[in-house]
CSV table of C-alpha atoms in Angstrom, one decimal:
chain,number,residue,atom,x,y,z
A,7,MET,CA,-43.9,-49.5,18.3
A,8,ASP,CA,-40.7,-51.5,18.5
A,9,LEU,CA,-37.9,-51.9,16.1
A,10,GLU,CA,-39.2,-55.1,14.5
A,11,ILE,CA,-42.5,-53.3,13.5
A,12,LEU,CA,-40.7,-50.3,12.1
A,13,THR,CA,-38.4,-52.7,10.1
A,14,ALA,CA,-41.4,-54.6,8.7
A,15,ARG,CA,-43.1,-51.3,7.7
A,16,ALA,CA,-40.0,-50.1,6.0
A,17,GLN,CA,-39.6,-53.4,4.1
A,18,GLU,CA,-43.3,-53.0,2.9
A,19,TRP,CA,-42.7,-49.5,1.7
A,20,LEU,CA,-39.5,-50.5,-0.1
A,21,ALA,CA,-41.3,-53.4,-1.7
A,22,GLN,CA,-44.1,-51.2,-2.9
A,23,LEU,CA,-41.6,-48.7,-4.2
A,24,TRP,CA,-39.8,-51.4,-6.1
A,25,VAL,CA,-43.1,-52.5,-7.6
A,26,TRP,CA,-43.8,-48.9,-8.7
A,27,LEU,CA,-40.3,-48.5,-10.2
A,28,GLN,CA,-41.0,-51.6,-12.3
A,29,ASN,CA,-44.4,-50.1,-13.4
A,30,PRO,CA,-44.2,-48.2,-16.7
A,31,ASN,CA,-47.2,-46.0,-15.6
A,32,PHE,CA,-45.3,-44.9,-12.5
A,33,LEU,CA,-42.1,-44.2,-14.4
A,34,ALA,CA,-44.0,-42.2,-17.1
A,35,GLN,CA,-45.6,-40.0,-14.3
A,36,LEU,CA,-42.1,-39.5,-12.8
A,37,ALA,CA,-40.8,-38.4,-16.1
A,38,ALA,CA,-43.7,-36.1,-16.7
A,39,ILE,CA,-43.2,-34.4,-13.3
A,40,ALA,CA,-39.4,-34.1,-13.9
A,41,ALA,CA,-40.1,-32.6,-17.4
A,42,ALA,CA,-42.5,-30.1,-16.0
A,43,ILE,CA,-40.1,-29.0,-13.3
A,44,VAL,CA,-37.3,-28.5,-15.9
A,45,LEU,CA,-39.6,-26.7,-18.4
A,46,ALA,CA,-41.4,-24.4,-16.0
A,47,PRO,CA,-38.5,-21.8,-15.4
A,48,ILE,CA,-37.7,-21.8,-19.1
A,49,LEU,CA,-41.2,-21.1,-20.2
A,50,ALA,CA,-41.6,-18.5,-17.4
A,51,ARG,CA,-38.5,-16.7,-18.6
A,52,ILE,CA,-39.8,-16.7,-22.2
A,53,LEU,CA,-43.2,-15.3,-21.1
A,54,ARG,CA,-41.6,-12.5,-19.2
A,55,LYS,CA,-39.6,-11.5,-22.3
A,56,GLN,CA,-42.5,-11.7,-24.7
A,57,VAL,CA,-45.3,-10.2,-22.5
A,58,PRO,CA,-44.7,-6.4,-21.9
A,59,VAL,CA,-46.9,-6.2,-18.8
A,60,LEU,CA,-44.8,-9.0,-17.1
A,61,ARG,CA,-41.5,-7.4,-18.2
A,62,SER,CA,-41.8,-4.0,-16.6
A,63,ALA,CA,-44.0,-2.2,-14.1
A,64,PRO,CA,-46.9,-0.2,-15.7
A,65,ALA,CA,-46.7,3.6,-15.8
A,66,GLU,CA,-48.9,5.6,-13.3
A,67,ASP,CA,-51.0,7.0,-16.2
A,68,ALA,CA,-51.6,3.6,-17.9
A,69,SER,CA,-55.1,2.4,-18.6
A,70,LEU,CA,-56.4,-0.4,-16.4
A,71,LEU,CA,-53.6,0.4,-14.0
A,72,LYS,CA,-54.8,-1.9,-11.2
A,73,VAL,CA,-55.2,-4.9,-13.5
A,74,ARG,CA,-51.7,-4.2,-15.0
A,75,GLN,CA,-50.2,-4.0,-11.5
A,76,ILE,CA,-51.8,-7.3,-10.5
A,77,ILE,CA,-50.5,-9.0,-13.6
A,78,PHE,CA,-47.0,-7.6,-13.1
A,79,ARG,CA,-46.8,-8.6,-9.5
A,80,SER,CA,-48.1,-12.1,-10.4
A,81,GLY,CA,-44.9,-12.5,-12.4
A,82,GLN,CA,-43.1,-13.1,-9.1
A,83,PHE,CA,-44.7,-16.6,-8.9
A,84,LEU,CA,-45.1,-17.1,-12.7
A,85,ARG,CA,-42.8,-20.2,-12.5
A,86,ALA,CA,-45.2,-21.9,-10.1
A,87,VAL,CA,-48.2,-21.0,-12.2
A,88,VAL,CA,-46.5,-22.5,-15.3
A,89,LEU,CA,-45.6,-25.6,-13.4
A,90,VAL,CA,-49.3,-26.2,-12.4
A,91,ALA,CA,-50.3,-25.7,-16.1
A,92,LEU,CA,-47.7,-28.1,-17.3
A,93,LEU,CA,-48.7,-30.8,-14.7
A,94,ALA,CA,-52.3,-30.4,-15.8
A,95,LEU,CA,-51.3,-30.9,-19.4
A,96,ALA,CA,-49.2,-33.9,-18.4
A,97,ALA,CA,-52.1,-35.5,-16.5
A,98,THR,CA,-54.4,-35.0,-19.5
A,99,ALA,CA,-51.8,-36.5,-21.8
A,100,LEU,CA,-51.2,-39.5,-19.6
A,101,ARG,CA,-54.9,-40.3,-19.4
A,102,GLY,CA,-55.2,-40.2,-23.1
A,103,MET,CA,-52.3,-42.5,-23.8
A,104,SER,CA,-53.5,-46.1,-23.9
A,105,PRO,CA,-50.2,-47.7,-22.7
A,106,PHE,CA,-50.4,-45.7,-19.5
A,107,GLY,CA,-53.7,-44.2,-18.5
A,108,GLU,CA,-52.8,-43.3,-14.9
A,109,ASP,CA,-52.1,-39.8,-13.5
A,110,TRP,CA,-52.5,-40.1,-9.7
A,111,LEU,CA,-48.9,-39.1,-9.0
A,112,VAL,CA,-49.0,-36.2,-11.4
A,113,LYS,CA,-52.3,-35.1,-9.7
A,114,ILE,CA,-50.6,-35.1,-6.3
A,115,ALA,CA,-47.7,-33.0,-7.7
A,116,GLN,CA,-50.2,-30.6,-9.3
A,117,SER,CA,-52.1,-30.3,-6.0
A,118,LEU,CA,-48.9,-29.4,-4.1
A,119,ALA,CA,-47.9,-26.9,-6.8
A,120,THR,CA,-51.3,-25.3,-6.6
A,121,VAL,CA,-51.0,-24.9,-2.8
A,122,PHE,CA,-47.6,-23.3,-3.4
A,123,VAL,CA,-49.1,-20.9,-5.8
A,124,VAL,CA,-51.6,-19.8,-3.2
A,125,TYR,CA,-48.8,-19.4,-0.7
A,126,ARG,CA,-46.8,-17.3,-3.1
A,127,ALA,CA,-49.8,-15.1,-4.0
A,128,ILE,CA,-50.3,-14.4,-0.3
A,129,LYS,CA,-46.7,-13.4,0.1
A,130,VAL,CA,-46.8,-11.1,-3.0
A,131,PHE,CA,-50.1,-9.4,-2.7
A,132,LEU,CA,-50.5,-9.0,1.1
A,133,ASP,CA,-48.0,-6.5,2.5
A,134,ASP,CA,-49.4,-6.2,6.0
A,135,PRO,CA,-47.8,-8.9,8.3
A,136,LEU,CA,-51.0,-9.5,10.2
A,137,TYR,CA,-53.2,-10.1,7.1
A,138,ARG,CA,-50.4,-12.2,5.6
A,139,LYS,CA,-50.4,-14.5,8.7
A,140,ILE,CA,-54.1,-14.8,8.8
A,141,ALA,CA,-54.3,-15.6,5.1
A,142,THR,CA,-51.5,-18.1,5.3
A,143,PHE,CA,-53.0,-20.0,8.2
A,144,THR,CA,-56.5,-20.1,6.6
A,145,LEU,CA,-56.2,-20.1,2.8
A,146,VAL,CA,-53.3,-22.5,2.5
A,147,PRO,CA,-55.0,-25.3,4.6
A,148,LEU,CA,-58.2,-24.7,2.7
A,149,ALA,CA,-56.4,-25.0,-0.6
A,150,LEU,CA,-54.7,-28.2,0.6
A,151,ILE,CA,-58.1,-29.7,1.6
A,152,PHE,CA,-59.5,-28.8,-1.7
A,153,VAL,CA,-56.7,-30.2,-3.9
A,154,LEU,CA,-56.6,-33.4,-1.9
A,155,GLY,CA,-60.3,-34.0,-2.6
A,156,TYR,CA,-61.7,-33.6,1.0
A,157,TRP,CA,-63.6,-30.3,0.3
A,158,GLU,CA,-67.1,-31.8,0.3
A,159,ASN,CA,-66.5,-33.7,3.5
A,160,PHE,CA,-65.1,-30.5,5.1
A,161,THR,CA,-68.0,-28.3,4.0
A,162,GLY,CA,-70.4,-31.0,5.0
A,163,PHE,CA,-69.0,-31.1,8.5
A,164,LEU,CA,-69.1,-27.3,8.8
A,165,GLY,CA,-72.7,-27.3,7.5
A,166,ASN,CA,-73.8,-29.8,10.1
A,167,THR,CA,-72.3,-27.9,13.0
A,168,THR,CA,-75.2,-25.7,14.2
A,169,LEU,CA,-74.5,-22.5,16.1
A,170,ILE,CA,-78.0,-20.9,16.3
A,171,PRO,CA,-81.0,-23.1,15.6
A,172,MET,CA,-83.5,-21.2,13.5
A,173,GLY,CA,-86.1,-23.7,12.2
A,174,SER,CA,-85.3,-25.1,8.8
A,175,ASN,CA,-82.4,-22.7,8.1
A,176,PRO,CA,-80.1,-22.7,11.2
A,177,ILE,CA,-77.0,-20.6,11.3
A,178,THR,CA,-74.0,-23.0,11.1
A,179,VAL,CA,-70.3,-22.7,11.1
A,180,LEU,CA,-70.4,-22.8,7.3
A,181,THR,CA,-72.8,-19.8,7.4
A,182,ILE,CA,-70.3,-17.8,9.5
A,183,ALA,CA,-67.5,-18.9,7.2
A,184,LYS,CA,-69.4,-17.8,4.1
A,185,LEU,CA,-70.2,-14.5,5.8
A,186,ALA,CA,-66.6,-13.9,6.6
A,187,VAL,CA,-65.3,-14.8,3.1
A,188,PHE,CA,-68.0,-13.2,1.0
A,189,GLY,CA,-68.1,-10.2,3.3
A,190,THR,CA,-64.3,-9.6,2.9
A,191,LEU,CA,-64.5,-10.0,-0.8
A,192,PHE,CA,-67.6,-7.9,-1.5
A,193,PHE,CA,-66.7,-5.1,0.9
A,194,TRP,CA,-63.2,-5.0,-0.7
A,195,LEU,CA,-64.8,-4.7,-4.1
A,196,GLY,CA,-67.2,-2.2,-2.7
A,197,SER,CA,-64.5,0.0,-1.3
A,198,LEU,CA,-62.9,0.1,-4.8
A,199,GLY,CA,-66.2,0.9,-6.4
A,200,ASN,CA,-66.9,3.5,-3.8
A,201,LYS,CA,-63.7,5.3,-4.5
A,202,ARG,CA,-64.3,5.2,-8.3
A,203,GLY,CA,-67.9,6.3,-7.9
A,204,GLN,CA,-67.2,9.2,-5.5
A,205,THR,CA,-64.4,10.4,-7.8
A,206,ALA,CA,-66.7,10.4,-10.8
A,207,ILE,CA,-69.4,12.3,-8.9
A,208,ARG,CA,-67.0,14.9,-7.6
A,209,ALA,CA,-65.7,15.4,-11.1
A,210,GLN,CA,-69.0,16.7,-12.2
A,211,LYS,CA,-68.1,20.4,-12.2
A,212,SER,CA,-71.6,21.4,-13.5
A,213,LEU,CA,-73.0,20.5,-10.0
A,214,ASP,CA,-72.5,22.7,-6.9
A,215,ILE,CA,-69.8,21.4,-4.6
A,216,GLY,CA,-72.4,20.8,-1.8
A,217,VAL,CA,-74.6,18.8,-4.2
A,218,ARG,CA,-71.7,16.7,-5.3
A,219,GLU,CA,-70.8,15.9,-1.7
A,220,ILE,CA,-74.4,14.9,-0.9
A,221,LEU,CA,-74.6,12.7,-3.9
A,222,ALA,CA,-71.2,11.1,-3.1
A,223,LYS,CA,-72.3,10.2,0.4
A,224,LEU,CA,-75.7,8.9,-0.7
A,225,PHE,CA,-73.9,6.8,-3.3
A,226,GLN,CA,-71.6,5.4,-0.5
A,227,ILE,CA,-74.6,4.6,1.8
A,228,ILE,CA,-76.6,2.9,-0.9
A,229,LEU,CA,-73.7,0.9,-2.2
A,230,PHE,CA,-72.7,-0.5,1.2
A,231,VAL,CA,-76.3,-1.3,2.1
A,232,VAL,CA,-76.7,-3.2,-1.1
A,233,ILE,CA,-73.4,-5.0,-0.5
A,234,ALA,CA,-74.5,-5.9,3.0
A,235,PHE,CA,-77.7,-7.5,1.7
A,236,LEU,CA,-75.7,-9.4,-1.0
A,237,VAL,CA,-73.4,-10.8,1.6
A,238,ILE,CA,-76.2,-11.9,3.9
A,239,ASN,CA,-78.0,-13.6,1.0
A,240,THR,CA,-74.9,-15.2,-0.3
A,241,ALA,CA,-74.1,-16.6,3.2
A,242,GLY,CA,-77.5,-18.1,3.3
A,243,ILE,CA,-78.8,-16.2,6.4
A,244,PRO,CA,-82.6,-16.3,6.4
A,245,THR,CA,-84.9,-13.3,6.8
A,246,SER,CA,-85.7,-14.3,10.4
A,247,GLY,CA,-81.9,-14.1,11.0
A,248,LEU,CA,-81.9,-10.6,9.9
A,249,VAL,CA,-84.5,-9.7,12.6
A,250,VAL,CA,-82.1,-11.2,15.2
A,251,VAL,CA,-79.2,-9.3,13.7
A,252,PHE,CA,-81.0,-6.0,13.6
A,253,SER,CA,-82.3,-6.5,17.1
A,254,ALA,CA,-78.8,-7.1,18.4
A,255,LEU,CA,-77.6,-4.1,16.4
A,256,SER,CA,-80.3,-1.9,17.9
A,257,LEU,CA,-79.4,-3.1,21.4
A,258,GLY,CA,-75.7,-2.3,20.6
A,259,ILE,CA,-76.5,1.2,19.5
A,260,GLY,CA,-78.6,1.8,22.6
A,261,LEU,CA,-75.8,0.6,24.9
A,262,GLY,CA,-72.5,1.5,23.4
A,263,LEU,CA,-72.8,2.8,19.8
A,264,GLN,CA,-74.6,6.0,20.5
A,265,PRO,CA,-71.6,8.2,19.7
A,266,ILE,CA,-71.1,6.5,16.4
A,267,ALA,CA,-74.7,6.7,15.5
A,268,ALA,CA,-74.8,10.4,16.6
A,269,ASN,CA,-71.8,11.2,14.4
A,270,PHE,CA,-73.3,9.3,11.5
A,271,VAL,CA,-76.6,11.3,11.7
A,272,SER,CA,-74.6,14.5,12.3
A,273,GLY,CA,-72.7,13.9,9.1
A,274,LEU,CA,-76.0,13.6,7.1
A,275,ILE,CA,-77.2,16.8,8.7
A,276,ILE,CA,-74.1,18.6,7.8
A,277,LEU,CA,-74.4,17.5,4.2
A,278,LEU,CA,-78.1,18.3,3.9
A,279,ASP,CA,-78.2,21.7,5.6
A,280,ARG,CA,-74.9,22.7,3.9
A,281,SER,CA,-73.7,24.6,7.0
A,282,VAL,CA,-70.2,23.3,6.2
A,283,LYS,CA,-68.9,22.3,2.8
A,284,VAL,CA,-65.7,20.9,1.5
A,285,GLY,CA,-63.3,23.8,1.0
A,286,ASP,CA,-64.7,26.0,3.7
A,287,PHE,CA,-62.3,27.6,6.2
A,288,VAL,CA,-63.5,27.0,9.8
A,289,MET,CA,-62.3,27.8,13.2
A,290,LEU,CA,-63.5,25.5,16.0
A,291,GLU,CA,-63.5,25.9,19.7
A,292,GLY,CA,-60.0,25.4,21.2
A,293,GLY,CA,-58.3,27.3,18.4
A,294,VAL,CA,-58.4,24.6,15.7
A,295,PHE,CA,-58.7,26.2,12.3
A,296,GLY,CA,-58.2,25.1,8.7
A,297,ARG,CA,-60.0,24.1,5.5
A,298,ILE,CA,-62.6,21.3,5.4
A,299,LYS,CA,-60.8,18.5,3.4
A,300,SER,CA,-63.5,15.8,3.6
A,301,ILE,CA,-66.8,15.0,5.3
A,302,ASN,CA,-67.0,11.3,6.2
A,303,MET,CA,-69.6,9.2,7.8
A,304,ARG,CA,-68.2,9.5,11.3
A,305,SER,CA,-65.9,12.5,11.2
A,306,THR,CA,-64.8,15.6,9.3
A,307,THR,CA,-61.2,16.1,8.3
A,308,VAL,CA,-59.8,19.7,8.8
A,309,SER,CA,-56.6,20.4,6.9
A,310,THR,CA,-54.4,23.0,8.5
A,311,ALA,CA,-52.0,25.4,6.8
A,312,ASP,CA,-48.9,23.5,8.2
A,313,GLY,CA,-49.9,20.3,6.5
A,314,LYS,CA,-51.7,18.5,9.4
A,315,ASP,CA,-55.0,16.8,9.1
A,316,ILE,CA,-57.2,17.1,12.2
A,317,ILE,CA,-60.0,14.6,12.6
A,318,VAL,CA,-63.1,16.3,14.1
A,319,PRO,CA,-66.2,14.3,15.2
A,320,ASN,CA,-69.3,15.4,13.2
A,321,THR,CA,-71.1,16.2,16.4
A,322,ASP,CA,-68.8,19.1,16.9
A,323,PHE,CA,-70.4,20.9,14.0
A,324,THR,CA,-74.0,20.2,15.1
A,325,GLU,CA,-73.6,20.7,18.9
A,326,ASN,CA,-70.9,23.3,19.3
A,327,SER,CA,-70.4,26.8,17.9
A,328,TYR,CA,-67.7,27.4,15.3
A,329,GLU,CA,-66.7,30.1,12.8
A,330,ASN,CA,-67.2,29.5,9.1
A,331,TRP,CA,-65.2,32.2,7.3
A,332,THR,CA,-66.3,31.2,3.8
A,333,HIS,CA,-69.8,30.1,4.3
A,334,ASP,CA,-71.7,32.5,2.1
A,335,SER,CA,-68.9,34.6,0.6
A,336,PRO,CA,-65.1,34.2,0.2
A,337,LEU,CA,-64.6,37.9,0.9
A,338,GLN,CA,-62.8,38.7,4.2
A,339,ARG,CA,-61.8,41.9,5.9
A,340,TYR,CA,-58.3,42.1,7.5
A,341,GLU,CA,-56.4,44.8,9.4
A,342,VAL,CA,-52.8,45.7,10.0
A,343,ASP,CA,-51.7,47.9,12.9
A,344,PHE,CA,-48.8,50.3,12.7
A,345,GLY,CA,-47.6,53.4,14.6
A,346,VAL,CA,-46.2,56.8,13.6
A,347,SER,CA,-44.6,59.6,15.5
A,348,TYR,CA,-46.5,62.5,17.0
A,349,ASP,CA,-44.8,64.8,14.4
A,350,THR,CA,-46.6,63.1,11.5
A,351,ASP,CA,-49.2,64.9,9.4
A,352,LEU,CA,-52.1,62.5,9.7
A,353,ASP,CA,-54.2,64.2,7.1
A,354,ALA,CA,-51.5,63.5,4.5
A,355,LEU,CA,-50.8,60.1,5.9
A,356,VAL,CA,-54.3,58.7,5.3
A,357,PRO,CA,-54.5,58.9,1.5
A,358,LEU,CA,-50.9,58.0,1.2
A,359,ILE,CA,-51.3,54.6,2.9
A,360,ARG,CA,-54.7,54.0,1.4
A,361,ASP,CA,-53.5,54.4,-2.2
A,362,ALA,CA,-50.4,52.3,-1.5
A,363,VAL,CA,-52.4,49.4,0.0
A,364,LEU,CA,-55.0,49.6,-2.8
A,365,ALA,CA,-52.3,49.1,-5.4
A,366,HIS,CA,-51.8,45.5,-4.1
A,367,GLU,CA,-53.4,43.1,-6.7
A,368,ASP,CA,-55.4,41.1,-4.1
A,369,VAL,CA,-56.8,44.1,-2.2
A,370,LEU,CA,-60.3,44.9,-3.4
A,371,ASP,CA,-62.1,48.2,-3.7
A,372,GLU,CA,-65.5,46.6,-2.9
A,373,PRO,CA,-67.4,46.4,-0.7
A,374,ASP,CA,-65.2,49.1,0.8
A,375,LEU,CA,-61.9,50.8,-0.1
A,376,PRO,CA,-59.0,50.4,2.3
A,377,SER,CA,-59.6,52.4,5.4
A,378,VAL,CA,-56.8,54.1,7.4
A,379,GLU,CA,-58.1,54.6,10.9
A,380,PHE,CA,-56.9,56.4,14.0
A,381,ARG,CA,-56.8,54.0,17.0
A,382,SER,CA,-55.2,55.6,20.1
A,383,PHE,CA,-52.6,57.9,21.5
A,384,GLY,CA,-49.8,55.6,22.5
A,385,ASP,CA,-46.9,56.2,24.9
A,386,SER,CA,-44.4,56.6,22.1
A,387,SER,CA,-46.5,56.8,18.9
A,388,ILE,CA,-49.9,57.5,17.4
A,389,ASN,CA,-51.4,54.0,16.9
A,390,MET,CA,-53.0,53.6,13.4
A,391,CYS,CA,-54.7,50.8,11.6
A,392,VAL,CA,-55.5,50.0,7.9
A,393,GLU,CA,-58.5,47.8,7.1
A,394,PHE,CA,-58.9,46.2,3.7
A,395,TRP,CA,-60.9,43.5,1.9
A,396,CYS,CA,-59.5,40.5,0.1
A,397,GLU,CA,-61.0,37.3,-1.5
A,398,GLY,CA,-59.8,34.3,0.4
A,399,VAL,CA,-58.3,33.4,3.8
A,400,ASP,CA,-55.1,35.0,5.0
A,401,ASP,CA,-53.4,31.7,5.5
A,402,GLY,CA,-51.4,29.1,3.5
A,403,PRO,CA,-50.5,30.5,0.0
A,404,ASN,CA,-52.3,33.8,0.8
A,405,LYS,CA,-50.3,36.3,2.9
A,406,PHE,CA,-52.4,39.4,2.6
A,407,SER,CA,-51.5,40.9,6.0
A,408,SER,CA,-47.8,40.3,5.5
A,409,ASP,CA,-47.8,41.9,2.1
A,410,VAL,CA,-49.8,45.0,3.4
A,411,GLY,CA,-47.4,45.3,6.3
A,412,PHE,CA,-44.4,45.4,3.9
A,413,ILE,CA,-46.3,48.0,1.8
A,414,ILE,CA,-46.9,50.2,4.8
A,415,TRP,CA,-43.2,49.9,5.9
A,416,ARG,CA,-41.9,50.8,2.4
A,417,THR,CA,-44.3,53.7,2.1
A,418,LEU,CA,-43.4,55.2,5.4
A,419,LYS,CA,-39.7,54.8,4.7
A,420,ALA,CA,-40.1,56.4,1.2
A,421,ASN,CA,-41.8,59.5,2.7
A,422,ASN,CA,-39.5,59.9,5.6
A,423,ILE,CA,-42.2,59.2,8.1
A,424,GLU,CA,-40.7,58.1,11.4
A,425,ILE,CA,-41.7,54.7,12.9
A,426,PRO,CA,-41.1,55.4,16.6
A,427,PHE,CA,-39.8,53.0,19.1
A,428,PRO,CA,-40.7,53.0,22.8
A,429,GLN,CA,-38.9,55.7,24.7
A,430,ARG,CA,-38.5,56.3,28.4
A,431,VAL,CA,-37.3,59.4,30.2
A,432,VAL,CA,-35.2,58.6,33.2
A,433,HIS,CA,-34.6,61.3,35.8
A,434,GLU,CA,-31.5,60.9,37.9
A,435,ALA,CA,-32.0,61.9,41.5
A,436,PRO,CA,-29.5,64.6,42.8
A,437,LYS,CA,-26.6,63.2,44.7
A,438,VAL,CA,-26.6,63.8,48.5
A,439,ARG,CA,-23.3,64.4,50.2
A,440,VAL,CA,-22.8,62.5,53.4
A,441,ALA,CA,-20.7,64.2,56.0
A,442,GLU,CA,-17.6,62.3,56.9
A,443,ALA,CA,-17.1,61.3,60.5
A,444,PRO,CA,-14.1,63.1,62.1
A,445,LYS,CA,-11.0,61.1,62.2
A,446,VAL,CA,-9.9,60.0,65.7
A,447,LYS,CA,-6.2,60.2,66.4
A,448,ARG,CA,-4.8,57.2,68.0
A,449,LYS,CA,-2.1,57.3,70.5
A,450,THR,CA,0.5,54.7,70.6
A,451,VAL,CA,1.6,53.7,74.1
A,452,LYS,CA,5.0,52.3,74.4
A,453,SER,CA,5.3,49.6,77.0
C-alpha cells in the first residue's frame, strides 16, 4: 500500500468525520458520552457515602457475610458500573427523542465500558495469578464478542465444529465449552454448599460423632453426583455419551487410578465400620501419632501436638496396623519411673507416693488406684514405678506424666528421701617403685 492510497483513505475518513461533526445526532451522542464520563465518578462517590456496605468492609460476624464481601469488593469498579448504566440510559433517551433517534455511538461506548467492567471484576475477585490470566484471556474476548453482536455467529461456529460424532447429538466444541463453563460454575457453588451442609450436619450434637461424619460424607457424595449430572445435562451431552465417558473412566481406574479408587473405598469403610473417628488419638507405623482431624474422600488428616497436619492415605487404616488410643474409651494408663536409695523404707514409701499422686485432679481412682511398683535393683538405686489412670491422652494440653513426675520429686524432697545419682568406686593401684640405674662416672680426658 503506497502513500497515495494511504492519503486517499485518510481523506475519506476525514470527510466522513466532518460529515458526522455536522450531524446533530452524532454530536448528541458525543455529548451523552461525555456527560456519562463526567457524572460516573460523581455518582459512584455519592453511592459509596450513602450505601453502608460499599463504605466499609463487613464485620466477620455479619449476616450474609459472603454477599456483603462481594458487594464491598465490587465498589472497586463501581465507577465503571455506573458508567455502563449511564450510557444505557443515554441510549434509551436518544432513541426516544424524535430529533435524534440514533444511539450507535453510545452503544459502542457502552460495549467497551462493559468489557472494562468484566476486566476489572477479574482483577478484583481473582487473587490467584494463574486463574486471573486464564479468565482475562477467555472472558474478556468473549465479552467483547458478545457486546459487538457476534455472539450468535461465534456459538454457531463452535456448534458446527464436531469433535466426536454420536448420531444426531454429536459432541462439538460448544459442548466442551459448556462443560467447562457450567462445570466450573456448578462445582464452585457445590463446594460452597458442601461446606455449609457439612457444617450444619456436624453441628447436630444430638447425633453421635461417627454418625455425623458418615452423614456429612454421604451428603458430599450425593451432592457432587447430582452436580455432575446437572453439568452433563446442561452441556447437552447425550446418554450415549455418558456410556463413553464411564467406559473411559473405568479404563482409567483400571490402568492408573487404582490408588485413588482404593483410598476412596477405604474412606467409606473407615466411616462405616467406625474403626477410626474424628477426634481419636492414633499412632501409625513409623512413629506418626496425633488426633484425627478430618476423614476425607482420599486421605485422613492427623493433627500432631506441635501443630502439624499429616496427610495419611485412607488405605493405611485398612491395610496396615495402627494403635487407636481412644477407640472405645478415653481412659489411659500411664507410668512414671523414679529411683530411691537403698536406705529407703519401701513399705512407707508406697502409700506416701500413692496418696500424693492420687491427689492430682486428673488422676482417677477407677478402674485402679495409683500403683507404686518395685521394678529392679539398680547399680545406684532401687528402681520404682508409679502407674496411674487418667482420662485423655498425655499430649498437647494434657501433661499427666510431667505433673506426676513433679509430685514425686516434691514428695521425696519433703520427706528427706534421697534420690541417688550414679556412683562409681575407683580403686587406685599401688605404686611400684622402679630401681634407678647406677650412675656412671665419666672421666674427662684432657688432650
